[in-house]
Phi, psi and omega in degrees: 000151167299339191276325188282326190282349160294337188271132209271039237249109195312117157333153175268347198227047196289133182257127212273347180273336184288302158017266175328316188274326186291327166293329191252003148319282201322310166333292194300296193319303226243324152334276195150203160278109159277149183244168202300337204271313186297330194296315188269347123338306144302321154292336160057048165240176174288158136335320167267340183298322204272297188313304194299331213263306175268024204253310176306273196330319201282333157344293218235044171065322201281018155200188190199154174249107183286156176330333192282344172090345167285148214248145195216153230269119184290149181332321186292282144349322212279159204232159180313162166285296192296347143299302168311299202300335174264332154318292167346313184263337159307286183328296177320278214283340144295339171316283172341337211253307188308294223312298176334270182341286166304333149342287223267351190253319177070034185254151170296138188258163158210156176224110143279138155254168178261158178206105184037257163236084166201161168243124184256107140316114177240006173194134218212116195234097203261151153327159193240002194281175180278272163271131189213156157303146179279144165290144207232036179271113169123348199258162170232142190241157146309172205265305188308349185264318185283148192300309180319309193281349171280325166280304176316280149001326195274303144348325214252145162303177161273352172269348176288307184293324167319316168297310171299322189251031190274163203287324159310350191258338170231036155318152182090344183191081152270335195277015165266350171300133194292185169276074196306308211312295177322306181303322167286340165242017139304295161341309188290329173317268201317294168287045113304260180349315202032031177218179183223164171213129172243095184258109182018066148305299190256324174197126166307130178104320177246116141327112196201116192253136163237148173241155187283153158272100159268131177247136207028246210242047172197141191271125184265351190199177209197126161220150194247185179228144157220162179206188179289114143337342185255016170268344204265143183223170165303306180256039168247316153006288183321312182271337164311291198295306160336316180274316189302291183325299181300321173307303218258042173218349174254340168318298156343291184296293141013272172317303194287355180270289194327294175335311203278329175286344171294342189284314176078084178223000000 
């Protein structure tokens, strides 16, 4: 079934260098220009390991070096700047909240975006527990399947989601195109609601609550908690949804002060 070939599950045999290198692409795309000592600081590797790693990207296009001696997303990867630059600024001033979040919850935090019809992890905050969700930063699920991607979807008219599930767009994969009918009144669920759940969808074993980001007049972001499935209760459910609320409302608040000053208003 499609829903099983969705499911995303950490290799039993993972190659912790390719990993590194799929990260830190990812990093250069959707971020900006990194320098070796930030690369290895994200990576939580040495300095030459971060060298070797950006040195194969810049090999094979997927990175570039600039004059700054900093490395910055190479031709195969590279993205509008004004694309970058708001990821880029969303991510920053969330990542404190994410920091916030796992604090006050001791569940893994996330802040996703859409990228057509995926939900783009971009920023991943993991938990300190024995069992906990792996950071998932850099990664992409369909969107109709993730708590996040449900709330962003939901957000969009109906002639945008007509367009992202019209049947022509996934010739080549039609048997992962969702049920739209179904998928519009989850989506009707989800704005009742205003928060969403992916209970083991994406990866077996895992729980994932989300709340909407409005970034200008639209939810542009999404930010989430996932934790094991055998943690999730009915009155923990509560405080999740609570903690989600405040995360993505002080994201919010934030966010539109940086806006304004950049505006400079």
């Amino acid at each position: 079934m499609a829903q099983d070939r969705a499911l995303k599950n950490r290799p039993q045999y993972a190659l912790t260098s390719v990993d590194h290198a799929l990260r830190l692409a990812v990093m250069l795309q959707v971020e900006g220009p990194l320098s070796v000592s930030d690369a290895a600081e994200r990576l939580g590797v040495a300095r030459s390991t971060a060298h070797r790693l950006l040195t194969m990207l810049v090999y094979r296009d997927f990175a570039r070096q600039g004059d700054d001696r900093r490395y910055h997303a190479g031709p195969v990867i590279s993205l509008t700047a004004d694309a970058q630059s708001r990821t880029a600024l969303l991510r920053t001033i969330a990542m404190p909240h994410l920091h916030a979040l796992v604090g006050r919850l001791g569940e893994s935090a996330n802040l996703l975006v859409l990228a057509g019809d995926y939900a783009r992890f971009i920023g991943s905050v993991e938990s300190t527990q024995a069992l906990r969700v792996g950071n998932r930063e850099g990664m992409v699920f369909p969107a109709h399947l993730t708590s996040g991607g449900k709330l962003m979807l939901a957000d969009l008219t109906v002639d945008e989601r007509a367009e992202l599930y019209a049947v022509e767009r996934w010739r080549g994969r039609s048997d992962e195109r969702p049920d739209v009918g179904a998928l519009e009144r989850e989506l009707d669920v989800v704005r009742e609601r205003g928060f969403a759940i992916n209970k083991d969808r994406t990866e077996s074993g895992v729980t994932a609550v989300g709340r909407g980001v409005r970034v200008g007049d639209r939810v542009g972001a999404a930010v989430t908690v996932s934790m094991p499935t055998v943690r999730v209760d009915e009155s923990r459910l509560v405080d999740v949804v609570t903690a989600l609320a405040l995360t993505a409302r002080d994201i919010e608040h934030d966010l539109h002060a940086a806006l304004r000053v950049e505006l400079g208003v």
